[in-house]
Amino acid sequence: MAELQLLASGGAEVDLFVLGPWIAGLSVAISVLGAVVGFACIVHSVRSARFRLVWLTAAAVSIGGIGIWLATSVTLLGLDVSSTVLRYDLAYQIAALVVAFATVLIGLLLLGRTFRLPLLLAGGLVMGLGTATTLYLSLGSISVQGKVDIAPWLAALAAVVAVLVCAGALWSFQALRGRPARAATTLLFGLGIAGVYYLGLSALEFEVDPTATAPEGMELFDFVFPMFVIGLLSLTIPISAVLIAPDRRALAATAPAPRPDLEPAH
């Protein structure tokens, strides 16, 4: 893959793959991993009444926190703008993480247990707009020696794609069955989320003034790397829960039939 470079005003160049194309592959892999664990948690939420909210919370952490926020924050590690220092606002990044988790949880609560198109569209809309909001909070955290703007039409296009990706993933998850279908769903989700974020990155417009004071904030690696480690370690909890949780369909199939002599008299 050739380097993708955009020209910023002031003669600066914007490189989206300064670390190499592997950063995009890593982002997709993280997104797919979060989706795999998250959708497995959703399956258990459908089969469980008592712990449904617990399973959906775990799914929101996996899909929103890992599959959306962490995966797309990793893409920012590949961003480089020449002739300026790049810094990031920690508050914006934390806000983006909270929005990603909260909107995925709300979207899954709206989705319900069975396929109903109005609920699916509502859940997909909430998740998609939450993904777009997460994107622009993350991009809003960027500071340079100069000014950062976002092209409105590319921002709108990224939001539309985010809604389509989320609604499509929820539809595929509810409407299609079988491991190949689930594998395709998670892969397309990962590719779609990466596409949304690279659309957002392409919408950035930089006005660089090398003589301006260096911006305040922190280097992205100093925040993303600890969150990368914490995020992947946190996945061990829902993964362990999925592995040890009983298969309720199997339990229902093997449960003994009720004895007529034990039925209450009418």
mmCIF file of C-alpha atoms in Angstrom:
data_model
loop_
_atom_site.group_PDB
_atom_site.id
_atom_site.type_symbol
_atom_site.label_atom_id
_atom_site.label_comp_id
_atom_site.label_asym_id
_atom_site.label_seq_id
_atom_site.Cartn_x
_atom_site.Cartn_y
_atom_site.Cartn_z
ATOM 1 C CA MET A 1 0.000 0.000 0.000
ATOM 2 C CA ALA A 2 1.365 3.362 -0.994
ATOM 3 C CA GLU A 3 1.540 6.093 1.586
ATOM 4 C CA LEU A 4 -1.601 8.202 1.684
ATOM 5 C CA GLN A 5 -0.606 11.836 1.929
ATOM 6 C CA LEU A 6 -2.755 14.945 1.917
ATOM 7 C CA LEU A 7 -1.519 18.480 1.454
ATOM 8 C CA ALA A 8 -2.141 20.914 4.286
ATOM 9 C CA SER A 9 -1.938 24.670 3.952
ATOM 10 C CA GLY A 10 1.415 26.188 4.762
ATOM 11 C CA GLY A 11 3.286 23.520 2.785
ATOM 12 C CA ALA A 12 2.786 20.795 5.398
ATOM 13 C CA GLU A 13 2.013 17.220 4.384
ATOM 14 C CA VAL A 14 -0.449 14.911 6.145
ATOM 15 C CA ASP A 15 0.521 11.244 6.210
ATOM 16 C CA LEU A 16 -2.112 8.782 7.453
ATOM 17 C CA PHE A 17 0.263 5.800 7.455
ATOM 18 C CA VAL A 18 3.512 7.144 8.870
ATOM 19 C CA LEU A 19 4.042 3.856 10.760
ATOM 20 C CA GLY A 20 3.200 1.781 7.704
ATOM 21 C CA PRO A 21 0.047 0.118 6.358
ATOM 22 C CA TRP A 22 0.107 -2.483 9.138
ATOM 23 C CA ILE A 23 -1.519 0.075 11.461
ATOM 24 C CA ALA A 24 -4.730 -0.202 9.430
ATOM 25 C CA GLY A 25 -4.587 -3.990 9.688
ATOM 26 C CA LEU A 26 -4.094 -3.755 13.449
ATOM 27 C CA SER A 27 -7.107 -1.453 13.728
ATOM 28 C CA VAL A 28 -9.311 -3.887 11.782
ATOM 29 C CA ALA A 29 -8.061 -6.835 13.873
ATOM 30 C CA ILE A 30 -8.887 -5.045 17.140
ATOM 31 C CA SER A 31 -12.324 -4.086 15.841
ATOM 32 C CA VAL A 32 -13.055 -7.654 14.740
ATOM 33 C CA LEU A 33 -11.887 -9.031 18.096
ATOM 34 C CA GLY A 34 -14.155 -6.641 19.988
ATOM 35 C CA ALA A 35 -17.078 -7.542 17.725
ATOM 36 C CA VAL A 36 -16.523 -11.300 18.114
ATOM 37 C CA VAL A 37 -16.604 -11.064 21.914
ATOM 38 C CA GLY A 38 -19.421 -8.511 21.891
ATOM 39 C CA PHE A 39 -21.731 -10.518 19.625
ATOM 40 C CA ALA A 40 -21.090 -13.631 21.709
ATOM 41 C CA CYS A 41 -22.231 -11.659 24.763
ATOM 42 C CA ILE A 42 -25.354 -10.538 22.884
ATOM 43 C CA VAL A 43 -26.203 -14.183 22.154
ATOM 44 C CA HIS A 44 -26.074 -14.957 25.877
ATOM 45 C CA SER A 45 -28.142 -11.847 26.664
ATOM 46 C CA VAL A 46 -30.913 -13.174 24.422
ATOM 47 C CA ARG A 47 -30.936 -16.505 26.278
ATOM 48 C CA SER A 48 -30.698 -15.027 29.766
ATOM 49 C CA ALA A 49 -33.423 -13.085 31.571
ATOM 50 C CA ARG A 50 -31.743 -12.544 34.922
ATOM 51 C CA PHE A 51 -28.351 -11.392 33.635
ATOM 52 C CA ARG A 52 -29.399 -9.756 30.369
ATOM 53 C CA LEU A 53 -28.188 -6.283 31.365
ATOM 54 C CA VAL A 54 -24.852 -7.707 32.556
ATOM 55 C CA TRP A 55 -24.321 -9.437 29.199
ATOM 56 C CA LEU A 56 -25.298 -6.312 27.257
ATOM 57 C CA THR A 57 -22.924 -4.202 29.350
ATOM 58 C CA ALA A 58 -20.105 -6.623 28.556
ATOM 59 C CA ALA A 59 -21.099 -6.439 24.877
ATOM 60 C CA ALA A 60 -21.019 -2.625 24.972
ATOM 61 C CA VAL A 61 -17.541 -2.673 26.511
ATOM 62 C CA SER A 62 -16.323 -5.121 23.852
ATOM 63 C CA ILE A 63 -17.973 -3.510 20.812
ATOM 64 C CA GLY A 64 -17.973 0.147 21.871
ATOM 65 C CA GLY A 65 -14.855 0.351 24.007
ATOM 66 C CA ILE A 66 -12.656 -2.072 22.067
ATOM 67 C CA GLY A 67 -14.216 -2.573 18.637
ATOM 68 C CA ILE A 68 -14.948 1.117 18.012
ATOM 69 C CA TRP A 69 -12.998 3.454 20.298
ATOM 70 C CA LEU A 70 -9.734 1.546 20.803
ATOM 71 C CA ALA A 71 -9.588 0.262 17.226
ATOM 72 C CA THR A 72 -10.053 3.708 15.780
ATOM 73 C CA SER A 73 -7.763 5.434 18.276
ATOM 74 C CA VAL A 74 -5.027 3.123 17.024
ATOM 75 C CA THR A 75 -5.452 4.588 13.528
ATOM 76 C CA LEU A 76 -4.470 8.000 14.907
ATOM 77 C CA LEU A 77 -1.043 6.567 15.758
ATOM 78 C CA GLY A 78 -0.369 6.523 12.022
ATOM 79 C CA LEU A 79 -1.181 10.228 11.606
ATOM 80 C CA ASP A 80 1.687 12.634 11.032
ATOM 81 C CA VAL A 81 1.628 16.279 9.979
ATOM 82 C CA SER A 82 4.945 17.735 8.896
ATOM 83 C CA SER A 83 6.237 21.071 10.224
ATOM 84 C CA THR A 84 4.215 20.860 13.431
ATOM 85 C CA VAL A 85 4.018 19.165 16.811
ATOM 86 C CA LEU A 86 0.942 16.930 17.306
ATOM 87 C CA ARG A 87 -0.713 16.812 20.715
ATOM 88 C CA TYR A 88 -3.999 15.352 21.969
ATOM 89 C CA ASP A 89 -6.553 16.506 24.533
ATOM 90 C CA LEU A 90 -7.115 13.725 27.068
ATOM 91 C CA ALA A 91 -10.605 14.967 27.992
ATOM 92 C CA TYR A 92 -11.826 14.587 24.405
ATOM 93 C CA GLN A 93 -10.436 11.058 24.198
ATOM 94 C CA ILE A 94 -12.134 10.027 27.445
ATOM 95 C CA ALA A 95 -15.401 11.602 26.254
ATOM 96 C CA ALA A 96 -15.118 9.626 23.001
ATOM 97 C CA LEU A 97 -14.674 6.386 24.975
ATOM 98 C CA VAL A 98 -17.719 7.118 27.147
ATOM 99 C CA VAL A 99 -19.874 7.953 24.107
ATOM 100 C CA ALA A 100 -18.801 4.775 22.311
ATOM 101 C CA PHE A 101 -19.738 2.593 25.288
ATOM 102 C CA ALA A 102 -22.996 4.398 26.126
ATOM 103 C CA THR A 103 -24.414 4.545 22.600
ATOM 104 C CA VAL A 104 -23.644 0.886 21.905
ATOM 105 C CA LEU A 105 -25.373 -0.096 25.162
ATOM 106 C CA ILE A 106 -28.435 2.022 24.323
ATOM 107 C CA GLY A 107 -28.497 0.640 20.791
ATOM 108 C CA LEU A 108 -28.408 -2.949 22.057
ATOM 109 C CA LEU A 109 -31.167 -2.251 24.589
ATOM 110 C CA LEU A 110 -33.315 -0.840 21.787
ATOM 111 C CA LEU A 111 -32.551 -3.827 19.572
ATOM 112 C CA GLY A 112 -34.446 -6.307 21.738
ATOM 113 C CA ARG A 113 -34.293 -10.084 21.732
ATOM 114 C CA THR A 114 -36.000 -10.850 18.424
ATOM 115 C CA PHE A 115 -35.878 -9.403 14.922
ATOM 116 C CA ARG A 116 -38.143 -6.371 14.616
ATOM 117 C CA LEU A 117 -37.219 -3.930 11.876
ATOM 118 C CA PRO A 118 -38.219 -0.668 13.642
ATOM 119 C CA LEU A 119 -36.179 -1.609 16.726
ATOM 120 C CA LEU A 120 -33.249 -2.712 14.577
ATOM 121 C CA LEU A 121 -33.261 0.595 12.697
ATOM 122 C CA ALA A 122 -33.467 2.537 15.955
ATOM 123 C CA GLY A 123 -30.602 0.568 17.492
ATOM 124 C CA GLY A 124 -28.484 0.899 14.356
ATOM 125 C CA LEU A 125 -29.154 4.650 14.177
ATOM 126 C CA VAL A 126 -28.107 5.192 17.800
ATOM 127 C CA MET A 127 -24.970 3.063 17.427
ATOM 128 C CA GLY A 128 -24.048 4.677 14.106
ATOM 129 C CA LEU A 129 -24.479 8.236 15.292
ATOM 130 C CA GLY A 130 -22.588 7.308 18.466
ATOM 131 C CA THR A 131 -19.749 5.953 16.329
ATOM 132 C CA ALA A 132 -19.676 9.182 14.311
ATOM 133 C CA THR A 133 -19.694 11.247 17.518
ATOM 134 C CA THR A 134 -16.859 9.134 18.889
ATOM 135 C CA LEU A 135 -14.942 9.792 15.686
ATOM 136 C CA TYR A 136 -15.301 13.559 15.852
ATOM 137 C CA LEU A 137 -14.503 13.719 19.553
ATOM 138 C CA SER A 138 -11.302 11.784 18.818
ATOM 139 C CA LEU A 139 -10.455 14.056 15.893
ATOM 140 C CA GLY A 140 -11.373 17.084 17.995
ATOM 141 C CA SER A 141 -8.658 16.092 20.461
ATOM 142 C CA ILE A 142 -5.946 16.855 17.890
ATOM 143 C CA SER A 143 -3.946 20.055 18.355
ATOM 144 C CA VAL A 144 -1.229 21.431 16.048
ATOM 145 C CA GLN A 145 0.821 24.578 15.643
ATOM 146 C CA GLY A 146 -1.968 26.299 13.818
ATOM 147 C CA LYS A 147 -5.576 25.298 13.161
ATOM 148 C CA VAL A 148 -7.484 22.060 12.515
ATOM 149 C CA ASP A 149 -10.786 22.030 10.574
ATOM 150 C CA ILE A 150 -13.018 19.237 9.287
ATOM 151 C CA ALA A 151 -14.527 19.193 5.777
ATOM 152 C CA PRO A 152 -18.326 19.123 6.390
ATOM 153 C CA TRP A 153 -19.278 16.894 3.441
ATOM 154 C CA LEU A 154 -16.753 14.200 4.356
ATOM 155 C CA ALA A 155 -17.885 14.408 7.974
ATOM 156 C CA ALA A 156 -21.495 13.868 6.906
ATOM 157 C CA LEU A 157 -20.477 10.996 4.623
ATOM 158 C CA ALA A 158 -18.579 9.302 7.471
ATOM 159 C CA ALA A 159 -21.666 9.601 9.710
ATOM 160 C CA VAL A 160 -23.900 8.028 7.060
ATOM 161 C CA VAL A 161 -21.431 5.167 6.551
ATOM 162 C CA ALA A 162 -21.251 4.638 10.324
ATOM 163 C CA VAL A 163 -25.041 4.253 10.560
ATOM 164 C CA LEU A 164 -25.067 1.831 7.607
ATOM 165 C CA VAL A 165 -22.238 -0.238 9.102
ATOM 166 C CA CYS A 166 -23.872 -0.525 12.524
ATOM 167 C CA ALA A 167 -27.380 -1.179 11.207
ATOM 168 C CA GLY A 168 -26.020 -3.719 8.725
ATOM 169 C CA ALA A 169 -24.058 -5.543 11.422
ATOM 170 C CA LEU A 170 -27.116 -5.734 13.705
ATOM 171 C CA TRP A 171 -29.317 -6.946 10.837
ATOM 172 C CA SER A 172 -26.803 -9.592 9.800
ATOM 173 C CA PHE A 173 -26.443 -10.737 13.398
ATOM 174 C CA GLN A 174 -30.191 -11.147 13.920
ATOM 175 C CA ALA A 175 -31.235 -12.338 10.465
ATOM 176 C CA LEU A 176 -28.418 -14.743 9.592
ATOM 177 C CA ARG A 177 -27.372 -17.864 11.458
ATOM 178 C CA GLY A 178 -24.315 -20.065 11.433
ATOM 179 C CA ARG A 179 -20.634 -19.546 12.077
ATOM 180 C CA PRO A 180 -19.733 -18.442 8.513
ATOM 181 C CA ALA A 181 -22.398 -15.712 8.661
ATOM 182 C CA ARG A 182 -21.234 -14.557 12.086
ATOM 183 C CA ALA A 183 -17.603 -14.517 10.926
ATOM 184 C CA ALA A 184 -18.560 -12.441 7.879
ATOM 185 C CA THR A 185 -20.550 -10.058 10.093
ATOM 186 C CA THR A 186 -17.626 -9.372 12.410
ATOM 187 C CA LEU A 187 -15.164 -8.984 9.541
ATOM 188 C CA LEU A 188 -17.396 -6.541 7.676
ATOM 189 C CA PHE A 189 -17.973 -4.633 10.918
ATOM 190 C CA GLY A 190 -14.220 -4.274 11.463
ATOM 191 C CA LEU A 191 -13.610 -3.158 7.877
ATOM 192 C CA GLY A 192 -16.568 -0.778 8.026
ATOM 193 C CA ILE A 193 -15.425 0.901 11.248
ATOM 194 C CA ALA A 194 -11.920 1.321 9.817
ATOM 195 C CA GLY A 195 -13.449 2.851 6.694
ATOM 196 C CA VAL A 196 -15.473 5.303 8.782
ATOM 197 C CA TYR A 197 -12.401 6.503 10.633
ATOM 198 C CA TYR A 198 -10.223 6.876 7.569
ATOM 199 C CA LEU A 199 -13.020 8.908 5.979
ATOM 200 C CA GLY A 200 -12.939 11.086 9.085
ATOM 201 C CA LEU A 201 -9.169 11.410 8.968
ATOM 202 C CA SER A 202 -9.370 12.367 5.302
ATOM 203 C CA ALA A 203 -11.805 15.144 6.267
ATOM 204 C CA LEU A 204 -9.179 16.878 8.423
ATOM 205 C CA GLU A 205 -7.837 20.173 7.103
ATOM 206 C CA PHE A 206 -4.699 21.609 8.720
ATOM 207 C CA GLU A 207 -3.439 25.181 8.657
ATOM 208 C CA VAL A 208 0.107 24.901 9.977
ATOM 209 C CA ASP A 209 2.212 27.755 11.316
ATOM 210 C CA PRO A 210 5.649 26.359 12.281
ATOM 211 C CA THR A 211 6.436 29.585 14.156
ATOM 212 C CA ALA A 212 3.436 29.229 16.486
ATOM 213 C CA THR A 213 3.794 27.988 20.061
ATOM 214 C CA ALA A 214 3.719 24.215 20.476
ATOM 215 C CA PRO A 215 0.205 23.088 21.519
ATOM 216 C CA GLU A 216 -0.573 21.776 24.971
ATOM 217 C CA GLY A 217 -1.689 18.213 25.537
ATOM 218 C CA MET A 218 -0.198 14.752 25.602
ATOM 219 C CA GLU A 219 1.316 12.488 22.994
ATOM 220 C CA LEU A 220 -1.244 9.957 21.780
ATOM 221 C CA PHE A 221 0.984 6.934 22.397
ATOM 222 C CA ASP A 222 1.234 7.816 26.094
ATOM 223 C CA PHE A 223 -2.537 7.337 26.399
ATOM 224 C CA VAL A 224 -3.398 4.753 23.742
ATOM 225 C CA PHE A 225 -0.740 2.210 24.687
ATOM 226 C CA PRO A 226 -1.883 1.855 28.345
ATOM 227 C CA MET A 227 -5.516 1.733 27.154
ATOM 228 C CA PHE A 228 -4.541 -0.876 24.555
ATOM 229 C CA VAL A 229 -3.090 -3.104 27.280
ATOM 230 C CA ILE A 230 -5.973 -2.479 29.694
ATOM 231 C CA GLY A 231 -8.554 -2.975 26.948
ATOM 232 C CA LEU A 232 -7.201 -6.312 25.781
ATOM 233 C CA LEU A 233 -6.853 -7.515 29.371
ATOM 234 C CA SER A 234 -10.437 -6.445 30.084
ATOM 235 C CA LEU A 235 -11.637 -8.716 27.282
ATOM 236 C CA THR A 236 -10.525 -11.716 29.324
ATOM 237 C CA ILE A 237 -13.544 -11.178 31.609
ATOM 238 C CA PRO A 238 -16.306 -11.470 28.965
ATOM 239 C CA ILE A 239 -14.333 -14.156 27.116
ATOM 240 C CA SER A 240 -14.127 -16.227 30.303
ATOM 241 C CA ALA A 241 -17.828 -15.612 30.992
ATOM 242 C CA VAL A 242 -18.777 -16.746 27.476
ATOM 243 C CA LEU A 243 -16.664 -19.898 27.789
ATOM 244 C CA ILE A 244 -18.059 -20.980 31.155
ATOM 245 C CA ALA A 245 -21.672 -19.823 30.695
ATOM 246 C CA PRO A 246 -24.124 -22.718 30.267
ATOM 247 C CA ASP A 247 -25.739 -23.273 26.894
ATOM 248 C CA ARG A 248 -29.363 -22.593 27.807
ATOM 249 C CA ARG A 249 -30.711 -24.093 24.607
ATOM 250 C CA ALA A 250 -28.944 -27.367 25.382
ATOM 251 C CA LEU A 251 -30.242 -27.278 28.953
ATOM 252 C CA ALA A 252 -33.788 -26.716 27.730
ATOM 253 C CA ALA A 253 -33.513 -29.575 25.249
ATOM 254 C CA THR A 254 -32.245 -32.039 27.864
ATOM 255 C CA ALA A 255 -34.534 -30.950 30.710
ATOM 256 C CA PRO A 256 -36.980 -33.685 31.791
ATOM 257 C CA ALA A 257 -40.572 -33.218 30.712
ATOM 258 C CA PRO A 258 -42.983 -32.186 33.477
ATOM 259 C CA ARG A 259 -44.803 -35.089 35.121
ATOM 260 C CA PRO A 260 -48.592 -34.959 34.784
ATOM 261 C CA ASP A 261 -49.082 -36.189 38.349
ATOM 262 C CA LEU A 262 -47.129 -33.147 39.633
ATOM 263 C CA GLU A 263 -49.225 -30.603 37.758
ATOM 264 C CA PRO A 264 -51.449 -28.541 40.017
ATOM 265 C CA ALA A 265 -55.083 -29.477 40.102
ATOM 266 C CA HIS A 266 -57.523 -27.129 38.384
#
